[in-house]
PDB file of C-alpha atoms in Angstrom:
ATOM      1  CA  UNK D 728     -33.106-157.177   1.893  1.00 61.00           C
ATOM      2  CA  UNK D 729     -33.728-153.582   0.839  1.00 64.00           C
ATOM      3  CA  UNK D 730     -37.341-152.099   0.311  1.00 70.00           C
ATOM      4  CA  UNK D 731     -37.971-148.733  -1.018  1.00 68.00           C
ATOM      5  CA  UNK D 732     -41.528-147.772  -1.113  1.00 73.00           C
ATOM      6  CA  UNK D 733     -41.117-144.169  -1.433  1.00 76.00           C
ATOM      7  CA  UNK D 734     -38.090-142.545  -3.153  1.00 79.00           C
ATOM      8  CA  UNK D 735     -38.251-138.935  -1.595  1.00 82.00           C
ATOM      9  CA  UNK D 736     -38.436-138.703   2.246  1.00 80.00           C
ATOM     10  CA  UNK D 737     -37.664-134.617   2.427  1.00 84.00           C
ATOM     11  CA  UNK D 738     -35.212-135.441   5.288  1.00 76.00           C
ATOM     12  CA  UNK D 739     -32.411-134.322   3.218  1.00 82.00           C
ATOM     13  CA  UNK D 740     -34.212-131.003   2.665  1.00 85.00           C
ATOM     14  CA  UNK D 741     -31.841-129.258   5.279  1.00 86.00           C
ATOM     15  CA  UNK D 742     -28.538-130.280   3.296  1.00 86.00           C
ATOM     16  CA  UNK D 743     -28.015-133.581   5.314  1.00 85.00           C
ATOM     17  CA  UNK D 744     -28.073-137.198   4.562  1.00 86.00           C
ATOM     18  CA  UNK D 745     -28.529-139.982   6.584  1.00 82.00           C
ATOM     19  CA  UNK D 746     -26.002-142.921   7.173  1.00 82.00           C
ATOM     20  CA  UNK D 747     -26.144-146.749   7.877  1.00 86.00           C
ATOM     21  CA  UNK D 748     -25.888-146.091  11.250  1.00 86.00           C
ATOM     22  CA  UNK D 749     -28.254-143.677  11.625  1.00 82.00           C
ATOM     23  CA  UNK D 750     -26.211-140.545  12.040  1.00 84.00           C
ATOM     24  CA  UNK D 751     -26.849-137.395   9.867  1.00 90.00           C
ATOM     25  CA  UNK D 752     -24.021-135.738   7.903  1.00 91.00           C
ATOM     26  CA  UNK D 753     -23.625-132.744   5.995  1.00 82.00           C
ATOM     27  CA  UNK D 754     -24.180-133.877   2.349  1.00 89.00           C
ATOM     28  CA  UNK D 755     -20.567-132.035   1.613  1.00 89.00           C
ATOM     29  CA  UNK D 756     -19.271-134.276   4.288  1.00 93.00           C
ATOM     30  CA  UNK D 757     -15.986-136.434   3.148  1.00 94.00           C
ATOM     31  CA  UNK D 758     -17.605-139.365   3.804  1.00 94.00           C
ATOM     32  CA  UNK D 759     -20.540-138.529   1.815  1.00 95.00           C
ATOM     33  CA  UNK D 760     -18.645-137.278  -1.215  1.00 96.00           C
ATOM     34  CA  UNK D 761     -16.463-140.732  -0.916  1.00 97.00           C
ATOM     35  CA  UNK D 762     -19.335-142.884  -1.585  1.00 96.00           C
ATOM     36  CA  UNK D 763     -21.342-140.455  -3.920  1.00 97.00           C
ATOM     37  CA  UNK D 764     -18.165-140.762  -5.889  1.00 98.00           C
ATOM     38  CA  UNK D 765     -18.425-144.649  -5.800  1.00 98.00           C
ATOM     39  CA  UNK D 766     -22.027-144.052  -7.258  1.00 98.00           C
ATOM     40  CA  UNK D 767     -20.803-142.082 -10.210  1.00 98.00           C
ATOM     41  CA  UNK D 768     -18.159-144.979 -10.920  1.00 98.00           C
ATOM     42  CA  UNK D 769     -20.880-147.442 -10.796  1.00 98.00           C
ATOM     43  CA  UNK D 770     -23.234-145.297 -13.211  1.00 98.00           C
ATOM     44  CA  UNK D 771     -20.056-144.688 -15.819  1.00 98.00           C
ATOM     45  CA  UNK D 772     -19.115-148.741 -15.407  1.00 98.00           C
ATOM     46  CA  UNK D 773     -23.210-149.244 -16.309  1.00 98.00           C
ATOM     47  CA  UNK D 774     -22.842-147.051 -19.196  1.00 97.00           C
ATOM     48  CA  UNK D 775     -19.629-149.203 -20.296  1.00 98.00           C
ATOM     49  CA  UNK D 776     -22.017-152.318 -19.916  1.00 98.00           C
ATOM     50  CA  UNK D 777     -24.237-151.108 -22.584  1.00 97.00           C
ATOM     51  CA  UNK D 778     -21.119-151.733 -25.179  1.00 97.00           C
ATOM     52  CA  UNK D 779     -19.933-154.771 -23.376  1.00 96.00           C
ATOM     53  CA  UNK D 780     -19.807-158.229 -24.578  1.00 89.00           C
ATOM     54  CA  UNK D 781     -20.620-161.451 -22.542  1.00 88.00           C
ATOM     55  CA  UNK D 782     -17.535-162.098 -20.305  1.00 89.00           C
ATOM     56  CA  UNK D 783     -16.707-158.303 -20.002  1.00 94.00           C
ATOM     57  CA  UNK D 784     -20.173-157.948 -18.983  1.00 96.00           C
ATOM     58  CA  UNK D 785     -19.835-160.464 -16.267  1.00 96.00           C
ATOM     59  CA  UNK D 786     -17.091-159.038 -15.127  1.00 97.00           C
ATOM     60  CA  UNK D 787     -18.542-155.780 -14.819  1.00 98.00           C
ATOM     61  CA  UNK D 788     -21.495-156.648 -13.265  1.00 98.00           C
ATOM     62  CA  UNK D 789     -19.637-158.126 -10.276  1.00 98.00           C
ATOM     63  CA  UNK D 790     -17.763-154.642 -10.064  1.00 98.00           C
ATOM     64  CA  UNK D 791     -21.065-153.131  -9.748  1.00 98.00           C
ATOM     65  CA  UNK D 792     -22.406-155.122  -7.004  1.00 98.00           C
ATOM     66  CA  UNK D 793     -19.073-154.644  -5.512  1.00 98.00           C
ATOM     67  CA  UNK D 794     -19.417-151.108  -5.694  1.00 98.00           C
ATOM     68  CA  UNK D 795     -22.895-151.309  -3.761  1.00 97.00           C
ATOM     69  CA  UNK D 796     -21.122-153.162  -1.234  1.00 97.00           C
ATOM     70  CA  UNK D 797     -17.955-150.444  -0.790  1.00 98.00           C
ATOM     71  CA  UNK D 798     -21.067-147.605  -1.012  1.00 97.00           C
ATOM     72  CA  UNK D 799     -22.668-149.151   2.340  1.00 96.00           C
ATOM     73  CA  UNK D 800     -19.238-149.753   3.731  1.00 97.00           C
ATOM     74  CA  UNK D 801     -18.382-146.012   3.437  1.00 97.00           C
ATOM     75  CA  UNK D 802     -22.060-145.133   4.455  1.00 95.00           C
ATOM     76  CA  UNK D 803     -21.105-146.920   7.671  1.00 94.00           C
ATOM     77  CA  UNK D 804     -19.220-145.126  10.081  1.00 92.00           C
ATOM     78  CA  UNK D 805     -17.279-146.543  12.750  1.00 86.00           C
ATOM     79  CA  UNK D 806     -17.823-150.217  14.386  1.00 86.00           C
ATOM     80  CA  UNK D 807     -21.556-151.323  13.362  1.00 86.00           C
ATOM     81  CA  UNK D 808     -22.201-154.938  14.088  1.00 86.00           C
ATOM     82  CA  UNK D 809     -23.100-156.504  11.094  1.00 89.00           C
ATOM     83  CA  UNK D 810     -22.134-153.590   8.630  1.00 90.00           C
ATOM     84  CA  UNK D 811     -21.494-154.699   4.889  1.00 94.00           C
ATOM     85  CA  UNK D 812     -17.746-154.176   4.392  1.00 96.00           C
ATOM     86  CA  UNK D 813     -15.317-154.702   1.508  1.00 98.00           C
ATOM     87  CA  UNK D 814     -13.296-158.054   2.244  1.00 97.00           C
ATOM     88  CA  UNK D 815      -9.922-158.569   1.272  1.00 98.00           C
ATOM     89  CA  UNK D 816     -11.267-161.805  -1.204  1.00 98.00           C
ATOM     90  CA  UNK D 817     -13.097-159.058  -3.475  1.00 98.00           C
ATOM     91  CA  UNK D 818      -9.740-157.176  -3.825  1.00 98.00           C
ATOM     92  CA  UNK D 819      -8.217-160.551  -4.692  1.00 98.00           C
ATOM     93  CA  UNK D 820     -10.389-161.309  -7.183  1.00 98.00           C
ATOM     94  CA  UNK D 821      -9.934-157.921  -8.921  1.00 98.00           C
ATOM     95  CA  UNK D 822      -6.100-158.842  -8.972  1.00 98.00           C
ATOM     96  CA  UNK D 823      -6.807-162.192 -10.700  1.00 98.00           C
ATOM     97  CA  UNK D 824      -8.761-160.337 -13.138  1.00 98.00           C
ATOM     98  CA  UNK D 825      -6.126-157.748 -14.046  1.00 98.00           C
ATOM     99  CA  UNK D 826      -3.481-160.755 -14.069  1.00 98.00           C
ATOM    100  CA  UNK D 827      -5.165-162.847 -16.348  1.00 98.00           C
ATOM    101  CA  UNK D 828      -6.093-159.664 -18.855  1.00 97.00           C
ATOM    102  CA  UNK D 829      -2.718-158.425 -18.485  1.00 97.00           C
ATOM    103  CA  UNK D 830      -1.138-161.737 -19.357  1.00 98.00           C
ATOM    104  CA  UNK D 831      -2.619-161.446 -22.990  1.00 97.00           C
ATOM    105  CA  UNK D 832      -1.166-157.911 -23.143  1.00 97.00           C
ATOM    106  CA  UNK D 833       2.018-156.409 -25.097  1.00 94.00           C
ATOM    107  CA  UNK D 834       3.826-154.058 -22.901  1.00 94.00           C
ATOM    108  CA  UNK D 835       3.222-150.339 -22.827  1.00 91.00           C
ATOM    109  CA  UNK D 836       5.724-148.242 -25.030  1.00 89.00           C
ATOM    110  CA  UNK D 837       3.727-145.142 -24.415  1.00 92.00           C
ATOM    111  CA  UNK D 838       1.083-143.264 -22.434  1.00 96.00           C
ATOM    112  CA  UNK D 839      -2.352-144.873 -23.446  1.00 96.00           C
ATOM    113  CA  UNK D 840      -5.005-141.906 -24.332  1.00 95.00           C
ATOM    114  CA  UNK D 841      -8.539-142.591 -23.202  1.00 97.00           C
ATOM    115  CA  UNK D 842     -10.107-143.838 -26.769  1.00 96.00           C
ATOM    116  CA  UNK D 843     -10.286-146.877 -29.083  1.00 96.00           C
ATOM    117  CA  UNK D 844     -13.826-148.646 -29.110  1.00 96.00           C
ATOM    118  CA  UNK D 845     -17.208-147.142 -27.251  1.00 97.00           C
ATOM    119  CA  UNK D 846     -16.420-149.928 -24.417  1.00 97.00           C
ATOM    120  CA  UNK D 847     -12.682-149.232 -23.812  1.00 97.00           C
ATOM    121  CA  UNK D 848     -13.683-145.283 -23.952  1.00 97.00           C
ATOM    122  CA  UNK D 849     -16.316-145.644 -21.571  1.00 98.00           C
ATOM    123  CA  UNK D 850     -14.110-148.007 -19.483  1.00 98.00           C
ATOM    124  CA  UNK D 851     -11.471-144.770 -19.341  1.00 98.00           C
ATOM    125  CA  UNK D 852     -14.050-142.601 -18.085  1.00 98.00           C
ATOM    126  CA  UNK D 853     -14.931-145.170 -15.084  1.00 98.00           C
ATOM    127  CA  UNK D 854     -11.184-145.532 -14.668  1.00 98.00           C
ATOM    128  CA  UNK D 855     -10.904-141.730 -14.328  1.00 98.00           C
ATOM    129  CA  UNK D 856     -14.243-141.256 -11.660  1.00 98.00           C
ATOM    130  CA  UNK D 857     -13.000-144.531  -9.768  1.00 98.00           C
ATOM    131  CA  UNK D 858      -9.577-142.373  -9.227  1.00 98.00           C
ATOM    132  CA  UNK D 859     -11.394-139.510  -8.293  1.00 98.00           C
ATOM    133  CA  UNK D 860     -13.649-141.864  -5.903  1.00 98.00           C
ATOM    134  CA  UNK D 861      -9.685-143.145  -4.383  1.00 98.00           C
ATOM    135  CA  UNK D 862      -8.984-139.230  -3.836  1.00 98.00           C
ATOM    136  CA  UNK D 863     -12.234-138.894  -1.711  1.00 97.00           C
ATOM    137  CA  UNK D 864     -12.048-141.637   0.424  1.00 97.00           C
ATOM    138  CA  UNK D 865      -8.423-141.011   1.258  1.00 97.00           C
ATOM    139  CA  UNK D 866      -9.677-137.770   2.046  1.00 97.00           C
ATOM    140  CA  UNK D 867     -12.119-139.094   4.013  1.00 96.00           C
ATOM    141  CA  UNK D 868      -9.827-141.395   5.756  1.00 96.00           C
ATOM    142  CA  UNK D 869      -7.566-138.515   6.924  1.00 95.00           C
ATOM    143  CA  UNK D 870     -10.250-137.783   9.576  1.00 93.00           C
ATOM    144  CA  UNK D 871     -12.138-141.032  10.024  1.00 92.00           C
ATOM    145  CA  UNK D 872     -11.675-144.562   9.881  1.00 92.00           C
ATOM    146  CA  UNK D 873     -11.927-146.346   6.693  1.00 95.00           C
ATOM    147  CA  UNK D 874     -11.236-149.641   6.091  1.00 94.00           C
ATOM    148  CA  UNK D 875      -8.243-150.556   4.348  1.00 96.00           C
ATOM    149  CA  UNK D 876      -9.929-153.225   2.147  1.00 97.00           C
ATOM    150  CA  UNK D 877     -12.278-150.290   0.587  1.00 97.00           C
ATOM    151  CA  UNK D 878      -9.455-148.217   0.035  1.00 98.00           C
ATOM    152  CA  UNK D 879      -7.702-151.011  -2.069  1.00 98.00           C
ATOM    153  CA  UNK D 880     -10.506-152.033  -3.762  1.00 98.00           C
ATOM    154  CA  UNK D 881     -10.702-148.751  -5.161  1.00 98.00           C
ATOM    155  CA  UNK D 882      -6.906-148.412  -6.045  1.00 97.00           C
ATOM    156  CA  UNK D 883      -7.390-151.780  -7.639  1.00 98.00           C
ATOM    157  CA  UNK D 884     -10.481-150.965  -9.570  1.00 98.00           C
ATOM    158  CA  UNK D 885      -9.271-147.974 -11.518  1.00 98.00           C
ATOM    159  CA  UNK D 886      -6.201-150.329 -12.575  1.00 98.00           C
ATOM    160  CA  UNK D 887      -8.774-152.876 -13.521  1.00 98.00           C
ATOM    161  CA  UNK D 888     -10.607-150.384 -15.676  1.00 98.00           C
ATOM    162  CA  UNK D 889      -7.383-149.389 -17.029  1.00 98.00           C
ATOM    163  CA  UNK D 890      -6.339-152.955 -18.257  1.00 98.00           C
ATOM    164  CA  UNK D 891      -9.757-153.923 -19.404  1.00 98.00           C
ATOM    165  CA  UNK D 892      -9.966-150.847 -21.909  1.00 98.00           C
ATOM    166  CA  UNK D 893      -6.516-151.998 -23.055  1.00 98.00           C
ATOM    167  CA  UNK D 894      -7.815-155.775 -23.315  1.00 98.00           C
ATOM    168  CA  UNK D 895     -10.824-154.389 -25.303  1.00 97.00           C
ATOM    169  CA  UNK D 896      -8.672-152.524 -27.976  1.00 97.00           C
ATOM    170  CA  UNK D 897      -6.384-155.007 -28.234  1.00 96.00           C
ATOM    171  CA  UNK D 898      -9.345-157.255 -29.691  1.00 94.00           C
ATOM    172  CA  UNK D 899     -10.143-154.228 -32.029  1.00 94.00           C
ATOM    173  CA  UNK D 900      -6.602-153.236 -33.431  1.00 91.00           C
ATOM    174  CA  UNK D 901      -4.542-152.289 -30.261  1.00 92.00           C
ATOM    175  CA  UNK D 902      -3.929-149.159 -27.943  1.00 92.00           C
ATOM    176  CA  UNK D 903      -4.395-145.394 -29.095  1.00 92.00           C
ATOM    177  CA  UNK D 904      -1.003-144.058 -27.750  1.00 92.00           C
ATOM    178  CA  UNK D 905       0.042-140.587 -26.812  1.00 93.00           C
ATOM    179  CA  UNK D 906       2.308-139.344 -29.217  1.00 91.00           C
ATOM    180  CA  UNK D 907       4.510-136.741 -27.244  1.00 92.00           C
ATOM    181  CA  UNK D 908       4.647-133.242 -29.192  1.00 92.00           C
ATOM    182  CA  UNK D 909       2.824-134.767 -31.997  1.00 91.00           C
ATOM    183  CA  UNK D 910       0.886-131.132 -32.940  1.00 92.00           C
ATOM    184  CA  UNK D 911       3.733-128.772 -31.928  1.00 91.00           C
ATOM    185  CA  UNK D 912       4.704-126.337 -34.799  1.00 87.00           C
ATOM    186  CA  UNK D 913       8.427-126.762 -35.447  1.00 73.00           C
TER     187      UNK D 913
END
Protein backbone atom coordinates (compact mmCIF):
# COMPACT_ATOMS: atom_id res chain seq x y z
CA UNK A 1 0.00 0.00 0.00
CA UNK A 2 1.25 3.45 -0.88
CA UNK A 3 1.29 6.03 1.89
CA UNK A 4 2.37 9.60 1.18
CA UNK A 5 2.56 11.87 4.18
CA UNK A 6 4.75 14.53 2.65
CA UNK A 7 4.51 15.54 -1.01
CA UNK A 8 7.80 17.38 -1.36
CA UNK A 9 11.05 15.80 -0.24
CA UNK A 10 13.61 18.21 -1.74
CA UNK A 11 15.66 15.18 -2.85
CA UNK A 12 15.07 16.12 -6.48
CA UNK A 13 16.44 19.61 -6.08
CA UNK A 14 19.77 18.35 -7.43
CA UNK A 15 18.17 17.34 -10.75
CA UNK A 16 17.79 13.65 -9.92
CA UNK A 17 14.88 11.40 -9.10
CA UNK A 18 14.64 8.10 -7.26
CA UNK A 19 13.71 4.84 -8.93
CA UNK A 20 11.91 1.93 -7.28
CA UNK A 21 15.19 0.11 -6.56
CA UNK A 22 16.50 3.14 -4.62
CA UNK A 23 18.92 4.28 -7.30
CA UNK A 24 18.90 7.89 -8.47
CA UNK A 25 18.87 9.07 -12.06
CA UNK A 26 19.01 12.47 -13.73
CA UNK A 27 15.53 13.76 -14.47
CA UNK A 28 16.59 13.83 -18.14
CA UNK A 29 17.31 10.06 -18.13
CA UNK A 30 15.53 8.12 -20.88
CA UNK A 31 13.84 5.77 -18.39
CA UNK A 32 12.54 8.73 -16.37
CA UNK A 33 11.35 10.40 -19.56
CA UNK A 34 9.50 7.22 -20.55
CA UNK A 35 7.53 6.89 -17.34
CA UNK A 36 6.96 10.64 -17.28
CA UNK A 37 5.31 10.45 -20.69
CA UNK A 38 3.23 7.50 -19.48
CA UNK A 39 2.05 9.80 -16.69
CA UNK A 40 1.13 12.45 -19.29
CA UNK A 41 -0.85 9.80 -21.17
CA UNK A 42 -2.67 8.91 -17.97
CA UNK A 43 -3.52 12.58 -17.32
CA UNK A 44 -4.88 12.95 -20.87
CA UNK A 45 -7.04 9.86 -20.36
CA UNK A 46 -8.30 11.38 -17.12
CA UNK A 47 -9.38 14.42 -19.09
CA UNK A 48 -11.10 12.19 -21.66
CA UNK A 49 -13.02 10.50 -18.85
CA UNK A 50 -14.70 13.82 -18.09
CA UNK A 51 -16.62 13.31 -21.36
CA UNK A 52 -17.09 9.52 -21.19
CA UNK A 53 -20.27 7.52 -20.91
CA UNK A 54 -20.41 4.63 -18.47
CA UNK A 55 -19.02 1.76 -20.60
CA UNK A 56 -16.30 3.95 -22.06
CA UNK A 57 -15.43 5.25 -18.61
CA UNK A 58 -14.99 1.71 -17.26
CA UNK A 59 -12.52 0.85 -20.04
CA UNK A 60 -10.61 4.08 -19.48
CA UNK A 61 -10.52 3.53 -15.70
CA UNK A 62 -8.94 0.10 -16.24
CA UNK A 63 -6.39 1.64 -18.59
CA UNK A 64 -5.52 4.35 -16.05
CA UNK A 65 -4.80 1.69 -13.45
CA UNK A 66 -2.71 -0.23 -15.97
CA UNK A 67 -0.73 2.93 -16.68
CA UNK A 68 0.23 3.17 -13.01
CA UNK A 69 1.41 -0.45 -13.28
CA UNK A 70 3.34 0.51 -16.40
CA UNK A 71 4.89 3.52 -14.67
CA UNK A 72 6.02 1.28 -11.82
CA UNK A 73 7.41 -1.20 -14.36
CA UNK A 74 9.39 1.51 -16.16
CA UNK A 75 10.60 3.00 -12.85
CA UNK A 76 12.07 -0.36 -11.79
CA UNK A 77 15.36 -1.10 -13.57
CA UNK A 78 16.82 -4.57 -13.61
CA UNK A 79 15.58 -7.57 -11.74
CA UNK A 80 13.84 -6.60 -8.51
CA UNK A 81 12.00 -9.33 -6.67
CA UNK A 82 8.29 -8.63 -6.46
CA UNK A 83 8.50 -5.72 -8.92
CA UNK A 84 5.20 -4.68 -10.46
CA UNK A 85 5.41 -5.47 -14.17
CA UNK A 86 2.96 -5.30 -17.05
CA UNK A 87 1.65 -8.79 -17.75
CA UNK A 88 0.72 -10.25 -21.17
CA UNK A 89 -2.89 -10.55 -19.95
CA UNK A 90 -3.11 -6.75 -19.77
CA UNK A 91 -2.06 -6.55 -23.44
CA UNK A 92 -4.55 -9.29 -24.35
CA UNK A 93 -7.37 -7.38 -22.65
CA UNK A 94 -6.61 -4.31 -24.74
CA UNK A 95 -6.61 -6.45 -27.89
CA UNK A 96 -10.01 -7.95 -27.00
CA UNK A 97 -11.47 -4.49 -26.39
CA UNK A 98 -10.00 -3.21 -29.68
CA UNK A 99 -11.49 -6.16 -31.57
CA UNK A 100 -14.91 -5.73 -29.96
CA UNK A 101 -15.09 -2.01 -30.80
CA UNK A 102 -13.58 -2.40 -34.27
CA UNK A 103 -16.12 -5.11 -35.20
CA UNK A 104 -18.84 -2.45 -34.97
CA UNK A 105 -17.05 0.05 -37.24
CA UNK A 106 -17.05 0.50 -40.98
CA UNK A 107 -13.68 0.08 -42.68
CA UNK A 108 -11.66 3.27 -43.07
CA UNK A 109 -11.75 5.04 -46.44
CA UNK A 110 -9.37 7.86 -45.51
CA UNK A 111 -7.18 8.98 -42.67
CA UNK A 112 -9.11 10.20 -39.63
CA UNK A 113 -8.63 13.73 -38.35
CA UNK A 114 -8.25 14.01 -34.58
CA UNK A 115 -11.67 15.58 -34.07
CA UNK A 116 -15.34 14.81 -33.54
CA UNK A 117 -16.97 14.70 -30.15
CA UNK A 118 -15.16 16.15 -27.11
CA UNK A 119 -14.47 12.57 -25.94
CA UNK A 120 -13.11 11.48 -29.32
CA UNK A 121 -10.87 14.56 -29.57
CA UNK A 122 -9.56 13.93 -26.04
CA UNK A 123 -8.89 10.28 -26.94
CA UNK A 124 -6.92 11.39 -29.99
CA UNK A 125 -4.81 13.65 -27.78
CA UNK A 126 -4.20 10.75 -25.37
CA UNK A 127 -3.32 8.54 -28.38
CA UNK A 128 -0.71 11.01 -29.60
CA UNK A 129 0.84 11.22 -26.13
CA UNK A 130 0.78 7.40 -25.85
CA UNK A 131 2.72 7.22 -29.13
CA UNK A 132 5.34 9.54 -27.62
CA UNK A 133 5.46 7.34 -24.51
CA UNK A 134 6.08 4.38 -26.80
CA UNK A 135 8.91 6.21 -28.58
CA UNK A 136 10.43 7.27 -25.25
CA UNK A 137 10.20 3.71 -23.92
CA UNK A 138 11.77 2.27 -27.08
CA UNK A 139 14.61 4.78 -26.72
CA UNK A 140 15.15 3.72 -23.10
CA UNK A 141 15.08 0.07 -24.19
CA UNK A 142 18.06 0.69 -26.46
CA UNK A 143 20.35 1.14 -23.47
CA UNK A 144 18.71 -0.97 -20.76
CA UNK A 145 16.20 -3.74 -20.34
CA UNK A 146 12.52 -2.88 -20.56
CA UNK A 147 10.13 -5.82 -20.60
CA UNK A 148 8.47 -6.74 -23.88
CA UNK A 149 4.95 -6.66 -22.34
CA UNK A 150 5.48 -3.01 -21.32
CA UNK A 151 6.44 -2.05 -24.86
CA UNK A 152 3.60 -4.11 -26.34
CA UNK A 153 1.12 -2.50 -23.96
CA UNK A 154 2.03 0.99 -25.16
CA UNK A 155 1.72 -0.06 -28.79
CA UNK A 156 -1.72 -1.58 -28.21
CA UNK A 157 -2.80 1.36 -26.08
CA UNK A 158 -2.40 3.86 -28.89
CA UNK A 159 -4.33 1.49 -31.19
CA UNK A 160 -7.02 1.16 -28.51
CA UNK A 161 -7.37 4.92 -28.12
CA UNK A 162 -7.59 5.35 -31.91
CA UNK A 163 -10.28 2.69 -32.30
CA UNK A 164 -12.14 4.00 -29.26
CA UNK A 165 -12.19 7.51 -30.75
CA UNK A 166 -13.71 6.07 -33.94
CA UNK A 167 -16.17 4.02 -31.87
CA UNK A 168 -17.27 7.13 -29.98
CA UNK A 169 -17.60 9.19 -33.15
CA UNK A 170 -19.60 6.41 -34.83
CA UNK A 171 -22.28 6.89 -32.17
CA UNK A 172 -22.40 10.60 -33.01
CA UNK A 173 -22.29 10.93 -36.79
CA UNK A 174 -19.05 9.22 -37.77
CA UNK A 175 -15.39 9.93 -38.28
CA UNK A 176 -14.04 13.28 -39.34
CA UNK A 177 -12.04 12.31 -42.41
CA UNK A 178 -9.04 13.92 -44.04
CA UNK A 179 -9.76 15.27 -47.50
CA UNK A 180 -6.41 15.38 -49.30
CA UNK A 181 -5.70 18.77 -50.87
CA UNK A 182 -9.08 20.17 -49.79
CA UNK A 183 -7.75 23.67 -49.21
CA UNK A 184 -5.43 24.04 -52.18
CA UNK A 185 -5.93 26.85 -54.57
CA UNK A 186 -6.36 25.60 -58.09
